[in-house]
Amino acid sequence: MKYITIKDIAKKLNTSVSTVSRAFNDKSDISAKTKELVLKTAKEMGYRQNRMAKNLVQKRTYNIGIVVPEFVNSFFPEVIMGAQEVLFKKGYQVLITQSNECYTTELKNVQSLENSMVDGLLISLSSETDNIDYYQDLVNSGFPIIFFNRTYKEIKASKVLFNDYKWAMFATEHLIRQGYKNIYHLQGIKSLTLSKERRRGFVDAHKKHKLTYDKSQVITSGFHMEDGEKIAAQLIENNTIPDAIFAANDQLAMGAMSVFKKHGFKVPKDIAFVGFSESKMGSMVEPPLSSVKQPTFEIGKQAAKLLLDQIEAGTKHTPQTVKLDGELHIRESSLKK
Amino acid sequence: MKYITIKDIAKKLNTSVSTVSRAFNDKSDISAKTKELVLKTAKEMGYRQNRMAKNLVQKRTYNIGIVVPEFVNSFFPEVIMGAQEVLFKKGYQVLITQSNECYTTELKNVQSLENSMVDGLLISLSSETDNIDYYQDLVNSGFPIIFFNRTYKEIKASKVLFNDYKWAMFATEHLIRQGYKNIYHLQGIKSLTLSKERRRGFVDAHKKHKLTYDKSQVITSGFHMEDGEKIAAQLIENNTIPDAIFAANDQLAMGAMSVFKKHGFKVPKDIAFVGFSESKMGSMVEPPLSSVKQPTFEIGKQAAKLLLDQIEAGTKHTPQTVKLDGELHIRESSLKK
DNA sequence: TTGTATGCGTTATCAT
DNA sequence: ATGATAACGCATACAA
């Protein structure tokens, strides 16, 4: 397939490439007549601009890359939509890339985008990622990049985070106030900062209300529904039945809840559940699941804004951290009547 | 931020750019010693390859673009994962783009990717898209592109489709066999081929079983849960109560089901439900929703394979259509006991 | 307003 | 095995 270039157009019109180029770039120094003519013949000839060449000379792509670990849950898709809203408005294109919770893929994605494909990066790390050297180097080299949601405390860069500690504490306190006393926490993957923060909120709520708390009440696993199911099955087998469960996400909560229900436990009479990062599914199950709602859309918007600021500021920007708040949506799964 | 180029490396090493270039491209005609030296100093200097320049001269990007209308449902994410699996294996990167069901955005996405960002495109059209001229032109120009799932009959290009007709018919027949006689069909957005096909399956199942069928039994709307809710509310208000509903997707089915339940109807005793494109959520609601499972992962794989074949074949490929089959998962929502 | 010439960072061709 | 140089398609400084 043969590409039409501005050279071809210039030749056909007996003009120069600069004139043609000017026509496409809304420059002032070109007569309306020639401009129109160029645009018309370009269309006729089936011309399509070569972005590679353009980006090469301009050293800008007007592309922004987003790297997320998954999008089976609606969390990341919603964040992306938020980011797209502000980026589109500023004339940026958005290239999304998915690491499938795999560090190697994530790194490949980042490298591929970073190598002059995009002007900046929005990234949420995979659950597998435990080496942040590469990212820190990238940041230090001056590449515009914002970390959101899943990141590490140690990384010195701009971040958009949710106040996990505060809302985990609120969620736990809600259970305590409802009279639950033997509350377990499914914390998901241990190493992530957000898991640590949610766990800290859980523990501190116990301290604040002078409730005894034992380490065995916090259970580590993956983040999927199946993990929740397994944990519930194990608890039942061991006959250690909590009277409430606070999970680090809705998937875990729903997985566990379904197994307990299957074994004849009544929710929330026998055992209550609270999830995190409210999912649509959570409000559809029986009984509807209480959960902490994160401002997904807003996270995306804030991250995008921070990124654009950083691109604008060049090297002289200073890392910033935005911490957002949410809401605790209380539903039947944790409401003692 | 200053970019390090192969020129800089060459200068530092007192060698030529060609030598440096060779070091990075696993060429045979370079001594192991110089190669190692180049790679080492490149790393020290913080060199990162400029893909724009490379792609410009090679006229290849080893990127594949995927354009989807949304990823709030798990359908498209799963398709993407399937596509990624085969694409990654062949050394391709995947750039995803989301149109948010908006034709203008979709077009922007395609144009941005098409302009030398990617070697080929996998696309599923937005529900708003009703003008296919641009796409047909693109295909005719020889650009490698595969349409999947949401497309138009009229487009002459390679496609990966689900056998919507057959499985809509099976789903309807299942309801008929269960003894339901007054079945309504929520068809979602009317204009899409898949909607037409599912509707045709619904109608033909009635014909086959010599059941009377009236046009009012097919209801058009959007594809969201809220649409299902509205339709159900309307039906209840009009006191036209079907004894079964076959919806074009799970969202519609669940939306309608929740409203009927809220109004005291028993599922499936008073009214049965069957969805389409099985979602995880569907199996979590009460009662679990019967649905047609599409081979999402396989759709992605097939589309990717077709695309790679097309890129390989160049201009002399012929359009191909792959039609895939699925399964009908029968659950409580449509099981008369 | 238009044309000429140069460079963006890389690979590829052709010498050496 | 290595080096010089011409592309790739475009934008732009400068000249006209």
XYZ file of C-alpha atoms (C1' of nucleotides) in Angstrom:
706
model
C 0.000 0.000 0.000
C 1.459 3.260 -1.185
C 1.375 6.250 1.087
C 0.594 9.684 -0.275
C 2.903 12.333 1.178
C 2.885 16.082 1.107
C 5.569 15.812 -1.570
C 3.112 14.096 -3.877
C 0.550 16.777 -3.281
C 3.117 19.501 -3.846
C 4.197 17.935 -7.105
C 0.665 17.620 -8.368
C -0.088 21.224 -7.492
C 3.210 22.534 -8.753
C 3.901 24.069 -5.400
C 6.250 23.401 -2.520
C 5.984 21.091 0.426
C 6.028 23.993 2.841
C 2.903 25.427 1.292
C 1.178 22.105 1.614
C 2.387 21.718 5.165
C 1.120 25.176 6.008
C -2.296 24.335 4.659
C -2.652 21.484 7.138
C -1.415 23.385 10.138
C -3.688 26.393 10.189
C -0.801 28.750 9.680
C -1.574 32.372 9.019
C 0.882 32.877 6.206
C -1.053 31.206 3.454
C -3.820 32.491 1.240
C -7.257 31.069 1.826
C -7.421 30.089 -1.803
C -4.293 27.916 -1.897
C -5.179 26.428 1.425
C -8.546 25.316 0.165
C -7.042 23.947 -3.005
C -4.457 21.947 -1.107
C -6.977 20.523 1.307
C -9.245 19.558 -1.543
C -6.650 17.780 -3.633
C -5.227 16.138 -0.532
C -8.575 14.604 0.146
C -8.947 13.540 -3.461
C -5.581 11.864 -3.435
C -6.389 10.059 -0.195
C -3.664 11.746 1.783
C -3.185 10.765 5.379
C -0.749 12.563 7.576
C 2.170 10.546 8.891
C 2.179 11.124 12.606
C 5.544 9.487 13.078
C 7.222 12.086 10.933
C 5.301 14.923 12.501
C 6.022 13.782 16.029
C 9.646 13.226 15.178
C 10.194 16.801 14.160
C 7.934 18.329 16.802
C 9.088 16.128 19.658
C 5.523 15.974 20.852
C 2.840 13.449 20.222
C -0.243 14.821 21.913
C -0.781 11.295 23.117
C -1.142 10.308 26.730
C -0.582 6.719 27.802
C -2.563 5.009 30.521
C -1.309 1.778 32.051
C -3.692 -0.221 34.199
C -3.369 -3.700 35.678
C -6.798 -4.939 34.604
C -10.198 -3.806 33.552
C -12.472 -6.598 34.497
C -13.683 -4.561 37.430
C -15.327 -1.296 36.553
C -12.882 0.669 38.679
C -10.205 1.328 36.089
C -12.564 1.845 33.177
C -14.264 4.581 35.160
C -10.966 6.204 36.058
C -9.991 6.111 32.403
C -13.229 7.786 31.397
C -12.532 10.557 33.857
C -9.047 11.054 32.516
C -10.254 10.976 28.920
C -12.739 13.728 29.612
C -10.081 16.268 30.541
C -7.485 15.015 28.064
C -9.783 15.069 25.044
C -10.741 18.618 25.867
C -7.099 19.647 25.647
C -6.644 17.919 22.329
C -4.854 14.840 23.588
C -5.407 11.299 22.432
C -5.454 8.499 24.970
C -3.655 5.213 24.507
C -4.591 2.565 27.015
C -2.509 -0.431 27.842
C -3.279 -3.331 30.131
C -0.699 -5.284 32.075
C -2.947 -8.106 33.164
C -1.453 -7.892 36.645
C 1.909 -8.946 35.238
C 5.057 -6.965 35.955
C 6.839 -7.991 32.769
C 3.930 -6.931 30.591
C 3.571 -3.725 32.543
C 7.206 -2.859 31.959
C 6.910 -3.646 28.268
C 3.860 -1.446 28.032
C 5.538 1.436 29.763
C 8.672 1.162 27.675
C 6.737 0.979 24.487
C 4.725 4.068 25.364
C 7.583 5.949 26.907
C 9.755 5.652 23.809
C 8.324 8.702 22.142
C 4.816 7.352 21.753
C 3.337 9.626 24.397
C 4.004 12.918 26.102
C 3.186 11.541 29.509
C 1.939 8.559 31.448
C -0.800 7.725 33.935
C -0.080 4.482 35.681
C -1.521 2.141 38.262
C 0.826 -0.689 39.143
C 0.113 -4.382 38.800
C -0.253 -6.441 41.949
C 2.893 -8.274 40.962
C 5.062 -5.175 40.734
C 7.492 -5.021 43.625
C 10.476 -3.404 41.955
C 10.060 0.310 41.462
C 13.598 1.159 40.350
C 12.657 1.457 36.724
C 9.829 3.843 37.495
C 11.896 5.951 39.825
C 14.580 6.278 37.136
C 11.945 7.276 34.629
C 10.585 9.922 36.948
C 14.035 11.211 37.738
C 14.862 11.464 34.053
C 12.103 14.049 33.837
C 9.468 11.996 32.070
C 5.984 13.264 33.014
C 4.208 10.546 34.912
C 1.442 10.337 37.487
C 0.821 7.331 39.682
C -2.716 6.668 40.754
C -4.454 4.265 43.082
C -1.947 1.421 43.104
C 1.481 2.727 43.891
C 4.243 2.651 46.443
C 4.964 5.079 49.225
C 8.632 4.934 48.301
C 8.187 6.347 44.812
C 8.999 10.029 44.712
C 6.539 11.333 42.146
C 3.115 12.886 41.793
C 0.248 10.694 42.897
C -3.501 10.642 43.037
C -4.682 8.503 45.892
C -7.768 7.605 47.780
C -7.810 8.118 51.509
C -7.853 4.403 52.143
C -6.964 4.658 55.807
C -9.780 7.002 56.697
C -12.489 5.136 54.857
C -11.355 1.711 55.969
C -11.592 3.065 59.487
C -15.068 4.457 58.860
C -16.218 1.176 57.376
C -14.883 -0.778 60.332
C -16.376 1.650 62.816
C -19.716 1.281 61.125
C -19.562 -2.451 61.814
C -18.461 -1.860 65.390
C -21.326 0.543 65.987
C -23.748 -1.994 64.626
C -22.588 -4.204 67.479
C -20.339 -6.603 65.623
C -17.409 -7.652 67.772
C -15.584 -10.410 65.938
C -14.720 -8.700 62.670
C -12.344 -10.165 60.114
C -10.527 -8.248 57.428
C -9.788 -9.673 53.983
C -6.957 -7.452 52.923
C -6.167 -8.881 49.488
C -2.600 -8.470 48.339
C -0.458 -7.501 51.266
C 2.349 -5.585 49.593
C 0.364 -2.756 48.033
C 0.227 0.514 49.883
C -3.529 0.649 49.590
C -3.831 -2.731 51.291
C -1.598 -1.605 54.098
C -3.585 1.569 54.526
C -6.919 -0.209 54.601
C -5.570 -2.683 57.096
C -4.251 0.146 59.244
C -7.706 1.724 59.232
C -9.225 -1.581 60.257
C -6.789 -2.030 63.124
C -7.017 1.548 64.354
C -10.806 1.408 64.439
C -10.440 -1.493 66.854
C -7.999 0.453 68.968
C -10.185 3.531 69.020
C -13.160 1.526 70.253
C -11.029 -0.479 72.654
C -11.917 -3.725 70.976
C -9.512 -6.610 71.215
C -7.957 -7.508 67.926
C -5.832 -10.428 66.959
C -3.553 -10.764 63.954
C -5.432 -13.822 62.793
C -8.368 -11.553 62.003
C -6.549 -10.194 58.985
C -6.384 -12.582 56.048
C -4.175 -12.103 53.013
C -5.018 -13.345 49.519
C -5.484 -12.155 45.947
C -8.168 -9.680 44.961
C -10.602 -11.933 43.124
C -13.976 -13.336 43.954
C -12.476 -16.806 44.011
C -10.085 -15.733 46.755
C -13.028 -14.631 48.853
C -14.736 -17.942 48.245
C -11.686 -19.924 49.297
C -11.209 -17.934 52.473
C -14.841 -18.378 53.452
C -14.666 -22.105 52.827
C -11.559 -22.309 54.983
C -13.102 -20.336 57.816
C -16.158 -22.543 57.794
C -14.053 -25.676 57.779
C -12.055 -24.412 60.752
C -15.286 -23.424 62.425
C -13.963 -19.945 63.083
C -16.987 -17.918 62.172
C -16.635 -14.110 62.304
C -19.764 -12.092 62.932
C -18.672 -9.567 60.312
C -16.242 -9.261 57.429
C -14.676 -6.104 56.064
C -13.053 -6.812 52.714
C -10.533 -4.756 50.785
C -12.774 -4.919 47.752
C -16.257 -5.935 46.677
C -15.044 -9.022 44.842
C -13.615 -10.553 48.002
C -16.706 -9.616 49.996
C -19.104 -11.074 47.444
C -17.092 -14.248 47.045
C -17.065 -14.841 50.773
C -20.704 -13.850 51.195
C -21.892 -16.290 48.548
C -20.102 -19.194 50.249
C -21.440 -18.320 53.686
C -24.925 -18.030 52.252
C -24.563 -21.407 50.582
C -23.718 -22.895 53.974
C -26.911 -21.557 55.454
C -25.614 -18.456 57.198
C -27.999 -15.522 57.175
C -26.667 -12.158 56.081
C -26.439 -9.882 57.993
C -28.006 -11.683 60.972
C -25.307 -14.339 61.337
C -22.569 -12.534 59.506
C -22.300 -9.033 58.044
C -20.278 -7.827 55.056
C -18.742 -4.560 53.947
C -16.785 -4.222 50.724
C -14.604 -1.514 49.233
C -14.474 0.344 45.904
C -18.173 0.063 45.320
C -19.053 -2.000 42.284
C -22.315 -2.108 40.432
C -22.474 -5.815 41.063
C -22.370 -5.212 44.791
C -25.693 -3.406 44.713
C -27.306 -6.206 42.703
C -26.533 -9.167 44.944
C -28.715 -10.407 47.760
C -28.522 -8.739 50.173
C -27.067 -5.583 48.615
C -23.498 -5.074 49.741
C -22.370 -2.127 51.838
C -19.262 -0.590 50.392
C -16.959 2.387 50.307
C -17.488 4.308 47.115
C -14.357 5.740 45.545
C -14.639 8.774 43.279
C -13.307 6.864 40.277
C -14.175 9.468 37.693
C -12.638 12.198 39.794
C -9.461 10.206 40.306
C -9.036 10.063 36.553
C -9.740 13.752 36.152
C -7.320 14.780 38.865
C -4.590 12.523 37.552
C -5.005 13.908 34.052
C -4.915 17.477 35.287
C -1.795 16.855 37.330
C -0.164 15.283 34.309
C -0.964 18.188 32.020
C 0.381 20.597 34.611
C 3.545 18.577 34.786
C 3.958 18.491 31.012
C 3.403 22.228 30.970
C 5.848 22.940 33.773
C 8.623 20.873 32.259
C 11.469 19.989 34.576
C 10.665 22.545 37.212
C 7.571 20.867 38.603
C 7.447 19.525 42.123
C 5.829 16.192 42.995
C 2.357 16.546 44.385
C 0.018 14.124 46.064
C -3.724 14.480 45.826
C -5.730 12.461 48.305
C -9.427 12.072 47.588
C -12.353 11.179 49.776
C -15.367 8.979 49.120
C -18.574 7.801 50.736
C -19.637 4.829 52.779
C -22.755 3.348 51.260
C -24.522 1.341 53.887
C -26.813 -1.367 52.585
C -28.543 -4.445 53.941
C -25.450 -6.627 54.149
C -24.269 -4.792 57.259
C -27.492 -3.477 58.763
C -28.606 -5.148 61.968
C -32.270 -4.444 62.386
C 14.605 17.126 29.118
C 17.400 16.305 26.722
C 17.195 13.163 24.680
C 20.256 11.005 24.203
C 20.531 9.770 20.626
C 22.698 7.209 18.936
C 24.718 10.140 17.628
C 25.695 11.059 21.175
C 26.732 7.505 21.895
C 28.719 7.322 18.683
C 30.528 10.535 19.501
C 31.425 9.389 22.981
C 32.706 6.081 21.702
C 34.474 7.579 18.693
C 32.557 5.333 16.385
C 29.785 5.744 13.835
C 26.023 5.797 14.209
C 25.752 2.693 12.077
C 27.785 0.712 14.545
C 25.654 1.885 17.404
C 22.491 1.126 15.496
C 23.767 -2.345 14.706
C 24.438 -3.002 18.372
C 20.801 -2.443 19.200
C 19.364 -4.475 16.378
C 21.040 -7.840 16.876
C 22.756 -7.633 13.534
C 25.357 -10.245 12.743
C 27.954 -7.914 11.320
C 29.272 -6.504 14.540
C 31.846 -7.855 16.934
C 30.600 -9.068 20.281
C 33.029 -6.753 21.979
C 31.889 -3.480 20.408
C 28.296 -4.527 20.796
C 28.719 -5.034 24.502
C 30.554 -1.762 24.854
C 27.855 0.156 23.031
C 25.077 -1.409 25.064
C 26.878 -0.659 28.268
C 27.602 3.000 27.560
C 24.102 3.445 26.172
C 22.695 2.315 29.473
C 25.058 4.553 31.381
C 24.086 7.552 29.332
C 20.427 6.816 29.826
C 19.699 6.237 26.162
C 16.164 5.454 25.096
C 15.337 4.549 21.567
C 13.122 6.931 19.626
C 10.385 4.794 18.190
C 9.084 7.586 15.995
C 12.317 7.705 14.048
C 12.574 3.952 13.840
C 9.008 3.514 12.695
C 9.387 6.306 10.190
C 12.183 4.622 8.348
C 10.835 1.079 8.742
C 7.235 1.902 7.940
C 6.170 -0.514 10.625
C 5.302 0.034 14.231
C 4.632 -3.413 15.625
C 1.672 -1.833 17.328
C -1.894 -2.986 16.946
C -4.767 -0.681 17.793
C -8.001 -1.828 19.380
C -11.061 0.410 19.340
C -13.967 -0.506 21.571
C -17.126 1.410 22.441
C -16.955 0.858 26.195
C -15.499 -1.331 28.844
C -17.888 -1.090 31.680
C -19.157 -4.536 30.841
C -16.613 -7.305 30.993
C -17.263 -8.279 27.388
C -14.723 -6.054 25.670
C -12.026 -6.399 28.311
C -12.178 -10.148 27.836
C -11.996 -9.845 24.078
C -8.997 -7.576 24.454
C -7.264 -10.074 26.685
C -7.770 -12.755 24.074
C -6.351 -10.525 21.365
C -3.412 -9.515 23.514
C -2.482 -13.120 24.092
C -1.835 -13.842 20.430
C -0.480 -10.365 19.644
C 2.069 -10.315 22.465
C 3.358 -13.688 21.362
C 4.140 -12.287 17.946
C 5.953 -9.311 19.405
C 3.209 -6.758 18.937
C 2.200 -4.075 21.384
C -1.459 -3.321 21.914
C -2.889 0.173 22.091
C -6.448 0.340 23.296
C -8.792 3.196 22.689
C -12.313 3.745 23.934
C -15.001 5.637 22.084
C -17.487 5.850 24.910
C -20.254 4.942 22.463
C -19.620 8.183 20.600
C -19.094 8.237 16.851
C -16.987 11.398 16.846
C -14.622 10.034 19.462
C -14.487 6.722 17.670
C -13.480 8.403 14.442
C -10.839 10.464 16.206
C -9.458 7.341 17.799
C -9.300 5.492 14.528
C -7.676 8.376 12.708
C -5.140 8.876 15.407
C -4.178 5.205 15.372
C -4.403 4.770 11.648
C -1.972 7.596 10.963
C 1.084 5.449 11.249
C 0.655 4.637 14.926
C -0.302 1.033 14.278
C 0.113 -1.658 11.676
C -3.491 -2.713 11.910
C -6.776 -2.222 13.700
C -9.327 -4.283 15.587
C -12.578 -2.440 15.941
C -16.026 -2.795 17.406
C -18.308 0.071 16.492
C -20.070 2.390 18.885
C -23.839 2.174 19.138
C -24.013 5.645 17.678
C -22.077 4.819 14.533
C -24.357 4.726 11.526
C -22.062 6.052 8.834
C -19.607 3.457 7.624
C -18.182 5.341 4.640
C -14.998 6.268 6.413
C -14.355 2.692 7.419
C -15.106 1.330 3.993
C -12.668 3.822 2.471
C -10.045 2.801 4.980
C -10.520 -0.860 4.173
C -10.444 -0.174 0.448
C -7.226 1.785 0.816
C -5.644 -1.453 1.988
C -5.335 -0.692 5.666
C -5.457 -3.946 7.688
C -8.549 -3.897 9.820
C -10.816 -6.474 11.402
C -14.323 -5.726 12.618
C -15.588 -7.723 15.533
C -18.865 -8.108 17.359
C -20.447 -4.754 16.579
C -20.357 -4.098 12.879
C -22.506 -3.676 9.812
C -23.477 -6.225 7.234
C -22.753 -3.664 4.545
C -19.062 -3.299 5.353
C -16.947 -5.341 3.010
C -14.114 -6.461 5.249
C -12.988 -9.279 7.493
C -15.135 -9.854 10.540
C -15.309 -11.965 13.638
C -18.875 -12.440 14.716
C -20.976 -14.385 17.102
C -23.818 -16.459 15.723
C -26.387 -14.203 17.271
C -29.300 -15.551 15.273
C -28.780 -19.150 16.237
C -28.295 -18.532 19.923
C -31.102 -16.014 20.209
C -33.286 -18.685 18.679
C -32.027 -21.331 21.116
C -32.610 -19.015 24.048
C -36.153 -18.255 22.913
C -36.871 -21.906 22.256
C -35.695 -22.737 25.735
C -38.322 -20.369 27.106
C -40.980 -21.805 24.805
C -40.165 -25.339 25.871
C -40.447 -24.314 29.495
C -44.027 -23.454 28.663
C -43.814 -19.670 28.474
C -46.147 -18.291 25.872
C -46.143 -14.539 26.189
C -42.483 -13.745 25.697
C -41.135 -10.228 25.202
C -37.829 -9.316 23.667
C -35.750 -6.348 24.806
C -33.614 -5.808 21.743
C -31.521 -2.832 22.829
C -30.314 -0.599 20.048
C -32.193 -1.396 16.903
C -29.714 -0.409 14.218
C -26.869 -2.782 15.052
C -26.601 -5.964 13.078
C -26.320 -8.014 16.214
C -29.593 -6.604 17.493
C -31.295 -7.428 14.230
C -29.907 -10.924 14.292
C -31.001 -11.577 17.843
C -34.423 -10.247 17.067
C -34.633 -12.466 14.003
C -33.776 -15.470 16.150
C -36.476 -14.492 18.606
C -39.082 -14.120 15.881
C -38.143 -17.299 14.039
C -38.321 -19.345 17.229
C -41.932 -18.245 17.500
C -42.606 -19.180 13.900
C -40.977 -22.551 14.292
C -43.141 -23.393 17.286
C -46.216 -21.884 15.691
C -46.629 -19.381 18.476
C -48.410 -16.168 17.729
C -46.166 -13.179 17.861
C -46.939 -9.505 17.761
C -44.608 -6.640 16.988
C -45.345 -5.051 20.335
C -43.450 -7.902 21.965
C -40.179 -6.448 20.767
C -39.051 -3.366 22.666
C -36.255 -1.086 21.570
C -34.028 0.903 23.936
C -30.401 1.431 24.883
C -28.222 -1.329 26.289
C -27.971 -0.272 29.914
C -29.454 -1.565 33.102
C -31.425 1.655 33.452
C -33.084 0.987 30.104
C -34.248 -2.375 31.373
C -35.584 -0.757 34.512
C -37.554 1.830 32.567
C -39.077 -0.728 30.255
C -40.158 -2.900 33.162
C -41.714 0.065 34.937
C -43.578 0.967 31.781
C -44.866 -2.548 31.254
C -46.095 -2.723 34.827
C -47.782 0.627 34.537
C -49.543 -0.477 31.359
C -50.426 -3.741 33.043
C -49.032 -5.712 30.137
C -47.158 -8.392 31.990
C -45.182 -10.897 29.910
C -44.600 -14.340 31.386
C -41.016 -14.276 30.119
C -38.427 -11.818 28.886
C -35.546 -12.493 26.548
C -33.135 -9.570 26.579
C -30.351 -8.708 24.152
C -27.933 -8.465 27.043
C -27.632 -9.210 30.735
C -27.808 -5.556 31.722
C -31.269 -5.152 30.246
C -32.430 -8.422 31.747
C -31.152 -7.597 35.222
C -32.543 -4.097 35.128
C -35.991 -5.367 34.210
C -35.817 -8.263 36.641
C -34.982 -6.036 39.589
C -37.991 -3.819 38.918
C -40.379 -6.730 38.537
C -39.046 -8.217 41.755
C -39.517 -4.921 43.530
C -43.155 -4.960 42.448
C -43.653 -8.352 44.014
C -43.385 -10.572 40.960
C -41.769 -13.927 41.596
C -38.969 -15.009 39.276
C -39.318 -17.355 37.457
C -42.794 -18.320 38.631
C -44.547 -15.146 37.519
C -41.999 -14.033 34.983
C -38.857 -15.640 33.603
C -35.676 -13.979 32.305
C -32.939 -14.881 29.870
C -30.056 -12.558 29.102
C -27.293 -12.524 26.510
C -23.491 -12.233 26.600
C -23.192 -13.829 29.993
C -21.816 -11.493 32.620
C -20.346 -12.373 35.956
C -22.936 -10.183 37.579
C -25.712 -12.270 36.067
C -24.664 -15.327 38.034
C -24.556 -13.366 41.275
C -28.063 -11.917 41.287
C -31.100 -13.552 42.782
C -32.185 -15.729 41.096
C -29.117 -16.372 38.941
C -29.740 -15.241 35.388
C -29.850 -17.615 32.431
C -27.775 -16.290 29.601
C -26.038 -17.043 26.332
C -22.328 -17.212 26.889
C -20.201 -15.751 24.124
C -16.630 -16.986 23.676
C -15.181 -13.548 24.394
C -11.596 -14.657 24.733
C -11.824 -16.654 21.532
C -13.329 -13.713 19.659
C -10.274 -11.691 20.545
C -7.901 -14.449 19.550
C -9.570 -15.063 16.222
C -9.708 -11.373 15.399
C -6.027 -10.976 16.199
C -5.097 -13.972 14.101
C -7.104 -12.732 11.156
C -5.446 -9.350 11.453
C -1.944 -10.776 11.515
C -2.764 -12.886 8.469
C -3.994 -9.799 6.718
C -0.903 -7.784 7.578
C 1.200 -10.656 6.343
C -0.730 -11.079 3.104
C -0.587 -7.392 2.238
C -2.971 -6.250 -0.462
C -3.743 -9.675 -1.788
C -5.857 -10.884 1.096
C -9.547 -11.617 0.725
C -12.136 -10.617 3.328
C -13.125 -13.413 5.627
C -15.888 -13.808 8.141
C -15.514 -16.019 11.179
C -18.718 -16.866 13.005
C -18.358 -18.320 16.473
C -20.702 -20.334 18.624
C -21.409 -20.202 22.336
C -23.427 -21.884 25.028
C -26.782 -21.355 26.654
C -26.361 -21.368 30.398
C -29.667 -22.151 31.972
C -30.096 -20.971 35.536
C -32.940 -20.412 37.948
C -34.294 -17.269 36.329
C -35.870 -19.304 33.535
C -36.432 -22.703 35.126
C -40.030 -23.631 35.807
C -40.003 -26.331 38.420
C 2.425 34.785 0.336
C 5.514 31.258 -1.339
C 9.750 28.431 -2.011
C 14.414 26.425 -0.468
C 17.052 24.071 2.638
C 17.897 21.872 6.940
C 17.093 18.719 10.633
C 14.344 15.449 13.670
C 16.633 10.070 15.103
C 16.750 6.127 13.042
C 17.769 2.233 9.602
C 19.655 0.695 5.227
C 22.723 0.789 1.306
C 26.972 0.918 -0.231
C 31.722 1.474 0.322
C 35.935 0.481 2.633
C 33.636 -5.396 11.036
C 33.015 -0.588 10.429
C 31.970 4.056 8.449
C 29.712 7.575 5.355
C 25.516 8.894 3.623
C 20.962 8.748 1.839
C 16.507 8.084 2.850
C 11.743 8.177 5.832
C 7.722 12.433 5.899
C 7.230 16.313 8.043
C 7.821 21.297 10.073
C 10.287 25.484 10.115
C 13.895 29.198 9.722
C 15.218 31.831 6.313
C 15.281 33.704 1.831
C 12.789 35.566 -1.930
